[in-house]
Amino acid sequence: MSFYTKVYNHSPVFMQNMLVSLYGYYWYKRRFGGVFHEHLQAFKERESFTWQDWLEYQQQALRRMLLHAYHQVPFYHESFTRAGLDENALSDLTLAELPGLPYLHKDDLRQHGTGSLLSRNREPYGAFYPSSGSTGTPTSILFSHAMHQRWSAAFEARIRHWAGVDKDTPRGMIGGRRVVPAGVARGPFYRYNSFEKQTYFSAYHISESTCSNYLDGMLKHQVAYMTGYAFSNYSLARMFLKKGLQPPVMRAVITSSEKLTDEMRQVLQEVYQCRVYDSYSGLEACGLISECEHGSLHISPDVGIMEILKPDGSPAGPGEEGEVISTGLLNFDQPLIRYRIGDRVRLADSQSCACGRQMPVVDEIIGRIEDVIIGPDGREMVRFHGIFINIDDLRQAQVIQNSITHIHIKAVSDRELNKQQQDTIVERLRSQLGDIQVTVEQVDEIPLGPNGKFQAVISKISKS
């Protein structure tokens, strides 16, 4: 636990709000200073591109990234050389020839992401940000200030603006940060970042008995739109319905991180009386899919080249489902080329949209629907982001709920997990779900599910 976290956890609520705001000030400057406005304008202008414009743009951007990776990134210099590709071949490589390049697997990123996958010539002020990933495999992604600004510009242009809001619109956020310290069971279950007009709600305390406090936070800070984890936002909205509470009318709900189901969308629209916008990205920042004002999900071709491949490796066509293979076009410090991110989408039958943007249309972000875990006090959790972060040598983990009071963790690690590491996992789980029994079992491997995908969460209890 960092010194900042210790100070935060032992501070009164008003001081925690001040600390959150100070952090928000730093984060705002990091994301929205520097080159942000320049790139925001460019992202907006490219929305008028024709299909041919996009092909030419991606062709040039791909060659620029490949040549940089060949000259500056040891991992790719070796990988391309093994594949018989030199500078001349890469400088002439076409989009149609991209599938001939080797995949970058998650294990490659895990093993080499802080070493040979880094550029020798990097932008200043870089920092690594950890992600457990949808499969529980820890990775670290390098963001310079400029990279954060490019990524934030894409997010602003293609997600917030399409939903009719912007970075300065007062928002409510439900995400993975623990703004209410572990073990605290009393409200308020939110903290306020005054600099960004952000009310950060706890994802770990949503229940029928607490939802009125969440409503108090929305009203107090005049929240105009909600964003964050799809299931957590849905769960809170469902609690409002059950309790007969009426939250303020929102301008939008923007969900991420988990699959947005039809039921979730309907409940969110009913409760907040606004449109709900789905999106798909990830900490890797090598691909972006977002929903426009006409309800179509568009791939952003200037964020990354997203190949949608069928099991035989051939491209999926309109109406077909496939695996997402991403080549990022923004991060030159840690290039991700043909990265197997582990998610699936289905392309739309029609690739035209009433919005007029000639950007590929996705019918569904399939992703994964993880089982819901229920705590003894009724708290519901679907995403255990943060439980396995910064556990050294941990490669994979699976959460299995055998009963309302018992959670079984299966862990795959390069080395035997010590008692402190196991205790950390147990403490984090209990802080999210309350008084439960937790068993940590180290295994050699975790079998894939019937669909060939890793299932991070399994519930064996019936849901009422």
Short mmCIF file of C-alpha atoms in Angstrom, two decimals:
data_model
loop_
_atom_site.label_atom_id
_atom_site.label_comp_id
_atom_site.label_asym_id
_atom_site.label_seq_id
_atom_site.Cartn_x
_atom_site.Cartn_y
_atom_site.Cartn_z
CA MET A 1 0.00 0.00 0.00
CA SER A 2 1.42 3.38 -1.03
CA PHE A 3 1.94 6.27 1.37
CA TYR A 4 -0.73 8.27 -0.51
CA THR A 5 -3.25 5.44 -0.07
CA LYS A 6 -2.48 5.14 3.64
CA VAL A 7 -2.99 8.87 4.13
CA TYR A 8 -6.19 8.79 2.09
CA ASN A 9 -7.64 5.81 3.96
CA HIS A 10 -7.09 7.45 7.35
CA SER A 11 -8.40 10.90 6.35
CA PRO A 12 -11.91 12.24 7.00
CA VAL A 13 -14.28 12.43 4.03
CA PHE A 14 -13.78 16.17 3.41
CA MET A 15 -10.02 15.60 3.21
CA GLN A 16 -10.50 12.62 0.90
CA ASN A 17 -12.52 14.88 -1.42
CA MET A 18 -9.65 17.37 -1.42
CA LEU A 19 -7.13 14.62 -2.21
CA VAL A 20 -9.34 13.28 -5.01
CA SER A 21 -9.59 16.80 -6.44
CA LEU A 22 -5.82 17.32 -6.26
CA TYR A 23 -5.33 14.04 -8.10
CA GLY A 24 -8.01 15.13 -10.57
CA TYR A 25 -6.10 18.36 -11.23
CA TYR A 26 -2.94 16.39 -12.06
CA TRP A 27 -4.89 13.93 -14.20
CA TYR A 28 -6.71 16.71 -16.06
CA LYS A 29 -3.44 18.42 -16.97
CA ARG A 30 -1.87 15.11 -18.01
CA ARG A 31 -4.72 14.17 -20.33
CA PHE A 32 -5.95 17.50 -21.66
CA GLY A 33 -2.83 19.65 -21.85
CA GLY A 34 -0.06 19.62 -24.44
CA VAL A 35 -1.15 18.22 -27.80
CA PHE A 36 -4.73 17.34 -26.76
CA HIS A 37 -6.54 20.13 -28.63
CA GLU A 38 -4.43 19.68 -31.76
CA HIS A 39 -5.31 15.99 -31.93
CA LEU A 40 -8.94 16.55 -30.97
CA GLN A 41 -9.35 18.81 -33.99
CA ALA A 42 -7.66 16.24 -36.23
CA PHE A 43 -9.89 13.40 -34.98
CA LYS A 44 -12.97 15.53 -35.62
CA GLU A 45 -11.83 16.51 -39.13
CA ARG A 46 -11.13 12.90 -40.13
CA GLU A 47 -14.75 11.95 -39.44
CA SER A 48 -15.54 13.35 -42.92
CA PHE A 49 -13.12 10.89 -44.59
CA THR A 50 -14.37 8.66 -47.38
CA TRP A 51 -13.65 4.93 -47.40
CA GLN A 52 -10.75 5.59 -49.77
CA ASP A 53 -9.40 8.35 -47.53
CA TRP A 54 -9.38 5.92 -44.62
CA LEU A 55 -7.55 3.23 -46.60
CA GLU A 56 -4.85 5.69 -47.61
CA TYR A 57 -4.57 7.04 -44.06
CA GLN A 58 -4.22 3.59 -42.52
CA GLN A 59 -1.75 2.50 -45.19
CA GLN A 60 0.62 5.35 -44.40
CA ALA A 61 0.11 5.10 -40.64
CA LEU A 62 0.81 1.35 -40.70
CA ARG A 63 4.06 1.72 -42.65
CA ARG A 64 5.19 4.50 -40.31
CA MET A 65 4.53 2.30 -37.26
CA LEU A 66 6.18 -0.78 -38.79
CA LEU A 67 9.36 1.06 -39.76
CA HIS A 68 9.55 2.67 -36.32
CA ALA A 69 9.11 -0.73 -34.66
CA TYR A 70 11.75 -2.33 -36.89
CA HIS A 71 14.36 0.34 -36.15
CA GLN A 72 13.57 1.23 -32.54
CA VAL A 73 11.88 -1.76 -30.83
CA PRO A 74 14.14 -4.81 -30.28
CA PHE A 75 11.23 -7.28 -30.00
CA TYR A 76 9.91 -6.36 -33.43
CA HIS A 77 13.30 -6.10 -35.09
CA GLU A 78 13.90 -9.72 -34.12
CA SER A 79 10.34 -10.81 -34.94
CA PHE A 80 10.30 -9.17 -38.38
CA THR A 81 13.78 -10.43 -39.20
CA ARG A 82 12.73 -14.00 -38.35
CA ALA A 83 9.76 -13.56 -40.69
CA GLY A 84 12.09 -12.45 -43.50
CA LEU A 85 10.99 -8.82 -43.43
CA ASP A 86 13.50 -5.99 -43.78
CA GLU A 87 13.18 -2.22 -44.05
CA ASN A 88 12.35 -2.31 -47.77
CA ALA A 89 9.60 -4.89 -47.32
CA LEU A 90 8.02 -3.03 -44.42
CA SER A 91 8.10 0.33 -46.21
CA ASP A 92 6.06 -1.19 -49.06
CA LEU A 93 3.77 -3.43 -46.98
CA THR A 94 0.08 -3.04 -47.81
CA LEU A 95 -2.95 -3.40 -45.59
CA ALA A 96 -3.82 -6.59 -47.44
CA GLU A 97 -0.43 -8.02 -46.44
CA LEU A 98 -0.82 -7.16 -42.74
CA PRO A 99 -2.20 -10.65 -41.87
CA GLY A 100 1.17 -12.06 -42.95
CA LEU A 101 2.86 -10.50 -39.92
CA PRO A 102 3.15 -12.56 -36.73
CA TYR A 103 0.67 -12.16 -33.87
CA LEU A 104 1.55 -10.42 -30.63
CA HIS A 105 0.14 -12.57 -27.83
CA LYS A 106 -0.84 -11.46 -24.35
CA ASP A 107 1.97 -13.52 -22.91
CA ASP A 108 4.41 -11.62 -25.16
CA LEU A 109 3.14 -8.34 -23.74
CA ARG A 110 3.29 -9.68 -20.20
CA GLN A 111 6.87 -10.92 -20.60
CA HIS A 112 8.36 -8.17 -22.77
CA GLY A 113 6.11 -5.15 -22.24
CA THR A 114 8.53 -3.39 -19.91
CA GLY A 115 11.63 -4.48 -21.80
CA SER A 116 12.21 -5.38 -25.44
CA LEU A 117 8.73 -4.24 -26.53
CA LEU A 118 9.68 -0.65 -25.68
CA SER A 119 11.11 1.84 -28.14
CA ARG A 120 14.71 2.93 -27.59
CA ASN A 121 13.63 6.49 -28.37
CA ARG A 122 10.65 7.31 -26.17
CA GLU A 123 8.55 10.39 -25.46
CA PRO A 124 9.19 12.06 -22.07
CA TYR A 125 7.23 11.52 -18.87
CA GLY A 126 6.27 7.93 -19.53
CA ALA A 127 4.58 5.84 -16.85
CA PHE A 128 3.33 2.26 -16.75
CA TYR A 129 -0.31 1.54 -15.95
CA PRO A 130 -1.28 -1.99 -14.88
CA SER A 131 -4.25 -3.91 -16.14
CA SER A 132 -5.46 -7.31 -15.08
CA GLY A 133 -7.07 -7.70 -18.50
CA SER A 134 -10.34 -9.47 -19.22
CA THR A 135 -8.63 -12.83 -18.74
CA GLY A 136 -6.89 -11.88 -15.52
CA THR A 137 -3.44 -11.85 -17.13
CA PRO A 138 -1.46 -8.89 -15.75
CA THR A 139 0.00 -6.47 -18.30
CA SER A 140 1.65 -3.05 -18.06
CA ILE A 141 0.99 -0.36 -20.66
CA LEU A 142 3.34 2.60 -21.13
CA PHE A 143 1.74 6.04 -21.54
CA SER A 144 3.73 9.21 -22.08
CA HIS A 145 1.95 12.52 -21.47
CA ALA A 146 1.63 13.02 -25.23
CA MET A 147 0.24 9.52 -25.69
CA HIS A 148 -2.32 10.14 -22.96
CA GLN A 149 -3.32 13.34 -24.75
CA ARG A 150 -3.70 11.61 -28.12
CA TRP A 151 -5.78 8.84 -26.54
CA SER A 152 -7.88 11.34 -24.59
CA ALA A 153 -8.52 13.31 -27.78
CA ALA A 154 -9.84 10.17 -29.49
CA PHE A 155 -12.04 9.41 -26.47
CA GLU A 156 -13.37 12.99 -26.39
CA ALA A 157 -14.11 13.14 -30.12
CA ARG A 158 -15.57 9.68 -30.66
CA ILE A 159 -17.25 8.87 -27.34
CA ARG A 160 -18.19 11.99 -25.38
CA HIS A 161 -18.97 14.26 -28.36
CA TRP A 162 -21.03 11.57 -30.08
CA ALA A 163 -23.04 11.24 -26.86
CA GLY A 164 -23.59 15.01 -26.68
CA VAL A 165 -21.29 15.71 -23.71
CA ASP A 166 -17.67 16.77 -23.24
CA LYS A 167 -14.83 16.56 -20.76
CA ASP A 168 -16.21 19.48 -18.72
CA THR A 169 -19.78 18.16 -18.39
CA PRO A 170 -20.48 17.13 -14.75
CA ARG A 171 -20.34 13.35 -14.67
CA GLY A 172 -20.89 10.41 -12.40
CA MET A 173 -18.33 7.62 -12.68
CA ILE A 174 -18.51 4.03 -11.46
CA GLY A 175 -15.18 2.31 -11.95
CA GLY A 176 -12.47 0.27 -10.30
CA ARG A 177 -10.92 2.92 -8.04
CA ARG A 178 -11.61 2.33 -4.36
CA VAL A 179 -12.69 5.81 -3.30
CA VAL A 180 -14.38 4.41 -0.20
CA PRO A 181 -11.63 2.69 1.85
CA ALA A 182 -11.76 -1.07 2.30
CA GLY A 183 -13.77 -2.10 5.35
CA VAL A 184 -15.88 1.10 5.41
CA ALA A 185 -19.56 0.20 5.29
CA ARG A 186 -21.09 3.64 5.89
CA GLY A 187 -21.79 6.45 3.46
CA PRO A 188 -21.19 8.59 1.64
CA PHE A 189 -20.38 6.02 -1.04
CA TYR A 190 -18.95 8.63 -3.38
CA ARG A 191 -16.18 11.22 -3.46
CA TYR A 192 -16.11 14.46 -5.44
CA ASN A 193 -13.35 15.60 -7.78
CA SER A 194 -14.19 19.30 -7.94
CA PHE A 195 -11.62 20.14 -10.59
CA GLU A 196 -13.17 17.77 -13.16
CA LYS A 197 -16.78 18.01 -11.87
CA GLN A 198 -16.59 14.26 -11.37
CA THR A 199 -18.57 12.38 -8.74
CA TYR A 200 -16.83 9.03 -8.32
CA PHE A 201 -19.21 6.41 -6.97
CA SER A 202 -18.01 3.22 -5.31
CA ALA A 203 -18.53 0.12 -7.41
CA TYR A 204 -18.21 -2.00 -4.25
CA HIS A 205 -21.18 -0.88 -2.16
CA ILE A 206 -24.17 -0.86 -4.54
CA SER A 207 -27.23 -2.41 -2.87
CA GLU A 208 -30.87 -1.63 -2.09
CA SER A 209 -29.89 -0.27 1.32
CA THR A 210 -27.24 2.12 -0.07
CA CYS A 211 -28.65 3.32 -3.40
CA SER A 212 -30.41 6.35 -1.87
CA ASN A 213 -26.98 7.64 -0.85
CA TYR A 214 -25.81 7.31 -4.47
CA LEU A 215 -28.85 9.39 -5.49
CA ASP A 216 -27.87 12.03 -2.91
CA GLY A 217 -24.47 12.30 -4.61
CA MET A 218 -26.04 12.74 -8.05
CA LEU A 219 -28.31 15.52 -6.82
CA LYS A 220 -25.70 17.25 -4.69
CA HIS A 221 -23.16 17.51 -7.50
CA GLN A 222 -25.65 17.97 -10.38
CA VAL A 223 -24.46 14.92 -12.33
CA ALA A 224 -25.41 15.32 -16.00
CA TYR A 225 -24.28 11.96 -17.36
CA MET A 226 -23.16 8.59 -16.04
CA THR A 227 -20.22 6.56 -17.25
CA GLY A 228 -18.06 3.58 -16.27
CA TYR A 229 -18.63 -0.13 -15.82
CA ALA A 230 -21.73 -1.31 -17.68
CA PHE A 231 -22.89 -3.79 -15.06
CA SER A 232 -22.30 -1.50 -12.08
CA ASN A 233 -24.31 1.30 -13.73
CA TYR A 234 -27.06 -1.18 -14.58
CA SER A 235 -27.05 -2.60 -11.06
CA LEU A 236 -27.44 0.85 -9.51
CA ALA A 237 -30.24 1.76 -11.94
CA ARG A 238 -32.00 -1.50 -11.10
CA MET A 239 -31.78 -0.69 -7.40
CA PHE A 240 -33.38 2.71 -8.09
CA LEU A 241 -36.27 0.94 -9.81
CA LYS A 242 -36.71 -1.52 -6.95
CA LYS A 243 -36.77 1.25 -4.36
CA GLY A 244 -38.97 3.54 -6.44
CA LEU A 245 -36.34 6.29 -6.50
CA GLN A 246 -36.19 8.82 -9.32
CA PRO A 247 -32.69 10.02 -10.24
CA PRO A 248 -32.23 13.20 -12.28
CA VAL A 249 -32.76 13.05 -16.04
CA MET A 250 -29.35 12.50 -17.64
CA ARG A 251 -27.98 13.73 -20.95
CA ALA A 252 -26.42 10.31 -21.61
CA VAL A 253 -25.15 7.10 -20.10
CA ILE A 254 -21.82 5.93 -21.56
CA THR A 255 -20.84 2.38 -20.64
CA SER A 256 -17.55 0.55 -21.03
CA SER A 257 -15.41 -2.36 -19.79
CA GLU A 258 -18.19 -4.96 -19.95
CA LYS A 259 -20.75 -6.12 -22.46
CA LEU A 260 -23.83 -3.93 -22.54
CA THR A 261 -26.83 -6.25 -22.91
CA ASP A 262 -30.24 -5.27 -24.26
CA GLU A 263 -31.70 -5.60 -20.76
CA MET A 264 -29.05 -3.28 -19.32
CA ARG A 265 -29.69 -0.69 -22.03
CA GLN A 266 -33.45 -0.78 -21.48
CA VAL A 267 -33.18 -0.36 -17.71
CA LEU A 268 -30.65 2.48 -17.99
CA GLN A 269 -32.80 4.29 -20.56
CA GLU A 270 -35.91 3.89 -18.41
CA VAL A 271 -34.26 5.08 -15.22
CA TYR A 272 -32.24 8.02 -16.59
CA GLN A 273 -34.62 8.93 -19.47
CA CYS A 274 -31.80 9.33 -21.97
CA ARG A 275 -29.88 7.44 -24.63
CA VAL A 276 -27.30 4.87 -23.66
CA TYR A 277 -24.04 4.72 -25.61
CA ASP A 278 -21.90 1.61 -25.73
CA SER A 279 -18.14 1.66 -26.30
CA TYR A 280 -15.14 -0.65 -26.48
CA SER A 281 -11.50 0.20 -25.98
CA GLY A 282 -9.12 -0.94 -23.26
CA LEU A 283 -6.01 0.23 -21.49
CA GLU A 284 -3.93 -1.02 -24.42
CA ALA A 285 -5.37 1.89 -26.48
CA CYS A 286 -4.93 0.03 -29.76
CA GLY A 287 -8.55 0.05 -30.87
CA LEU A 288 -11.75 1.99 -30.31
CA ILE A 289 -15.40 1.21 -31.07
CA SER A 290 -18.04 3.74 -30.09
CA GLU A 291 -21.74 4.40 -30.63
CA CYS A 292 -22.84 7.36 -32.70
CA GLU A 293 -25.97 9.46 -32.26
CA HIS A 294 -27.85 7.16 -34.67
CA GLY A 295 -27.12 4.04 -32.63
CA SER A 296 -24.43 2.49 -34.85
CA LEU A 297 -21.19 1.17 -33.39
CA HIS A 298 -18.27 2.50 -35.43
CA ILE A 299 -14.63 1.42 -35.46
CA SER A 300 -12.23 4.39 -35.34
CA PRO A 301 -9.67 3.61 -38.09
CA ASP A 302 -7.25 6.30 -36.89
CA VAL A 303 -6.87 4.76 -33.41
CA GLY A 304 -5.94 1.31 -34.61
CA ILE A 305 -6.29 -1.18 -37.43
CA MET A 306 -8.79 -3.74 -36.18
CA GLU A 307 -8.79 -7.00 -38.11
CA ILE A 308 -11.90 -9.12 -37.47
CA LEU A 309 -10.86 -12.71 -38.20
CA LYS A 310 -12.75 -15.98 -38.39
CA PRO A 311 -11.30 -19.13 -36.73
CA ASP A 312 -9.46 -20.06 -39.94
CA GLY A 313 -7.72 -16.67 -39.98
CA SER A 314 -9.69 -15.27 -42.90
CA PRO A 315 -11.39 -11.85 -42.59
CA ALA A 316 -14.95 -11.83 -41.31
CA GLY A 317 -17.44 -10.25 -43.69
CA PRO A 318 -20.57 -8.20 -43.03
CA GLY A 319 -22.83 -10.07 -40.61
CA GLU A 320 -20.03 -12.38 -39.47
CA GLU A 321 -18.41 -12.72 -36.06
CA GLY A 322 -14.67 -12.79 -35.50
CA GLU A 323 -11.75 -12.30 -33.18
CA VAL A 324 -10.35 -8.80 -32.80
CA ILE A 325 -6.70 -8.41 -33.82
CA SER A 326 -5.51 -4.87 -33.13
CA THR A 327 -2.60 -2.83 -34.43
CA GLY A 328 -2.35 0.42 -32.51
CA LEU A 329 -1.53 3.63 -34.39
CA LEU A 330 -1.04 6.02 -31.45
CA ASN A 331 1.58 4.58 -29.10
CA PHE A 332 5.07 4.52 -30.62
CA ASP A 333 6.75 3.97 -27.25
CA GLN A 334 5.23 0.50 -26.85
CA PRO A 335 3.84 -0.60 -30.23
CA LEU A 336 1.19 -3.32 -30.25
CA ILE A 337 1.16 -4.86 -33.72
CA ARG A 338 -1.40 -7.58 -34.51
CA TYR A 339 -2.21 -7.90 -30.83
CA ARG A 340 -4.58 -10.75 -29.87
CA ILE A 341 -6.56 -8.84 -27.29
CA GLY A 342 -8.97 -11.73 -26.67
CA ASP A 343 -12.34 -10.19 -27.61
CA ARG A 344 -14.85 -10.80 -30.35
CA VAL A 345 -17.22 -8.62 -32.37
CA ARG A 346 -19.79 -9.12 -35.12
CA LEU A 347 -19.68 -6.85 -38.16
CA ALA A 348 -22.98 -5.28 -39.24
CA ASP A 349 -24.72 -6.50 -42.39
CA SER A 350 -24.85 -2.90 -43.62
CA GLN A 351 -21.72 -0.79 -43.44
CA SER A 352 -23.58 2.49 -44.00
CA CYS A 353 -25.03 4.70 -41.27
CA ALA A 354 -27.46 7.61 -41.20
CA CYS A 355 -24.78 9.69 -39.46
CA GLY A 356 -22.88 9.78 -42.78
CA ARG A 357 -19.53 8.75 -41.30
CA GLN A 358 -17.74 6.23 -43.52
CA MET A 359 -16.28 4.27 -40.63
CA PRO A 360 -16.72 0.47 -40.25
CA VAL A 361 -19.93 -0.53 -38.46
CA VAL A 362 -20.08 -3.26 -35.80
CA ASP A 363 -23.38 -4.97 -35.04
CA GLU A 364 -22.35 -6.23 -31.61
CA ILE A 365 -19.43 -6.05 -29.22
CA ILE A 366 -19.62 -9.64 -28.09
CA GLY A 367 -16.76 -9.53 -25.60
CA ARG A 368 -17.71 -11.75 -22.71
CA ILE A 369 -20.60 -11.87 -20.26
CA GLU A 370 -19.10 -12.85 -16.95
CA ASP A 371 -21.19 -14.44 -14.22
CA VAL A 372 -22.36 -12.19 -11.43
CA ILE A 373 -20.97 -12.80 -7.94
CA ILE A 374 -23.26 -11.96 -5.00
CA GLY A 375 -22.06 -11.12 -1.52
CA PRO A 376 -23.88 -12.10 1.70
CA ASP A 377 -25.35 -8.58 2.04
CA GLY A 378 -26.67 -8.53 -1.53
CA ARG A 379 -23.81 -6.65 -3.19
CA GLU A 380 -23.39 -7.76 -6.80
CA MET A 381 -20.03 -7.78 -8.58
CA VAL A 382 -19.24 -8.74 -12.14
CA ARG A 383 -15.74 -7.38 -12.70
CA PHE A 384 -12.94 -8.01 -10.24
CA HIS A 385 -10.58 -5.44 -11.69
CA GLY A 386 -7.87 -4.70 -9.18
CA ILE A 387 -7.86 -7.92 -7.19
CA PHE A 388 -4.99 -9.44 -9.15
CA ILE A 389 -3.12 -6.27 -10.12
CA ASN A 390 0.50 -6.04 -8.95
CA ILE A 391 0.64 -9.64 -7.71
CA ASP A 392 4.11 -10.52 -8.98
CA ASP A 393 4.40 -13.59 -11.26
CA LEU A 394 0.62 -14.15 -11.40
CA ARG A 395 -0.35 -15.15 -14.94
CA GLN A 396 -4.03 -16.09 -14.71
CA ALA A 397 -6.74 -16.31 -12.11
CA GLN A 398 -10.31 -17.52 -12.03
CA VAL A 399 -12.99 -16.57 -9.49
CA ILE A 400 -15.49 -19.35 -8.67
CA GLN A 401 -18.45 -18.79 -6.34
CA ASN A 402 -19.50 -22.11 -4.80
CA SER A 403 -21.97 -20.61 -2.29
CA ILE A 404 -23.10 -17.20 -1.07
CA THR A 405 -20.26 -17.24 1.49
CA HIS A 406 -17.49 -19.14 -0.31
CA ILE A 407 -15.24 -18.01 -3.16
CA HIS A 408 -12.65 -20.31 -4.71
CA ILE A 409 -9.71 -18.71 -6.52
CA LYS A 410 -7.70 -20.73 -9.03
CA ALA A 411 -4.35 -19.09 -9.74
CA VAL A 412 -1.65 -19.82 -12.30
CA SER A 413 1.70 -18.29 -11.36
CA ASP A 414 5.28 -18.51 -12.56
CA ARG A 415 6.31 -19.05 -8.94
CA GLU A 416 4.51 -20.29 -5.87
CA LEU A 417 2.39 -17.54 -4.39
CA ASN A 418 3.60 -16.66 -0.91
CA LYS A 419 1.33 -16.13 2.09
CA GLN A 420 1.42 -12.35 1.77
CA GLN A 421 0.31 -12.50 -1.87
CA GLN A 422 -2.51 -14.91 -1.04
CA ASP A 423 -3.58 -12.77 1.92
CA THR A 424 -3.67 -9.72 -0.37
CA ILE A 425 -6.05 -11.49 -2.76
CA VAL A 426 -8.26 -12.61 0.13
CA GLU A 427 -8.34 -9.14 1.72
CA ARG A 428 -9.23 -7.49 -1.59
CA LEU A 429 -12.07 -9.93 -2.20
CA ARG A 430 -13.47 -9.50 1.30
CA SER A 431 -13.29 -5.73 0.98
CA GLN A 432 -15.53 -6.00 -2.10
CA LEU A 433 -17.95 -8.69 -0.98
CA GLY A 434 -17.96 -8.59 2.82
CA ASP A 435 -17.57 -11.49 5.27
CA ILE A 436 -16.85 -14.46 3.01
CA GLN A 437 -14.62 -17.50 3.03
CA VAL A 438 -11.94 -17.43 0.35
CA THR A 439 -9.81 -20.35 -0.82
CA VAL A 440 -6.77 -19.71 -3.02
CA GLU A 441 -5.59 -22.73 -5.01
CA GLN A 442 -2.50 -22.63 -7.17
CA VAL A 443 -2.89 -24.75 -10.31
CA ASP A 444 -0.75 -25.49 -13.37
CA GLU A 445 -3.43 -24.36 -15.79
CA ILE A 446 -7.08 -23.32 -15.98
CA PRO A 447 -9.10 -25.20 -18.63
CA LEU A 448 -10.84 -23.18 -21.31
CA GLY A 449 -14.62 -23.13 -21.49
CA PRO A 450 -16.74 -24.92 -24.12
CA ASN A 451 -16.40 -21.93 -26.47
CA GLY A 452 -12.61 -22.06 -26.27
CA LYS A 453 -12.40 -18.90 -24.19
CA PHE A 454 -11.09 -18.35 -20.71
CA GLN A 455 -13.88 -17.71 -18.20
CA ALA A 456 -12.64 -15.34 -15.52
CA VAL A 457 -15.71 -15.60 -13.27
CA ILE A 458 -17.96 -18.62 -12.61
CA SER A 459 -20.99 -18.64 -10.31
CA LYS A 460 -22.48 -21.93 -9.13
CA ILE A 461 -25.35 -20.40 -7.16
CA SER A 462 -28.83 -19.72 -8.50
CA LYS A 463 -29.85 -16.11 -9.08
CA SER A 464 -33.28 -15.02 -7.90
#
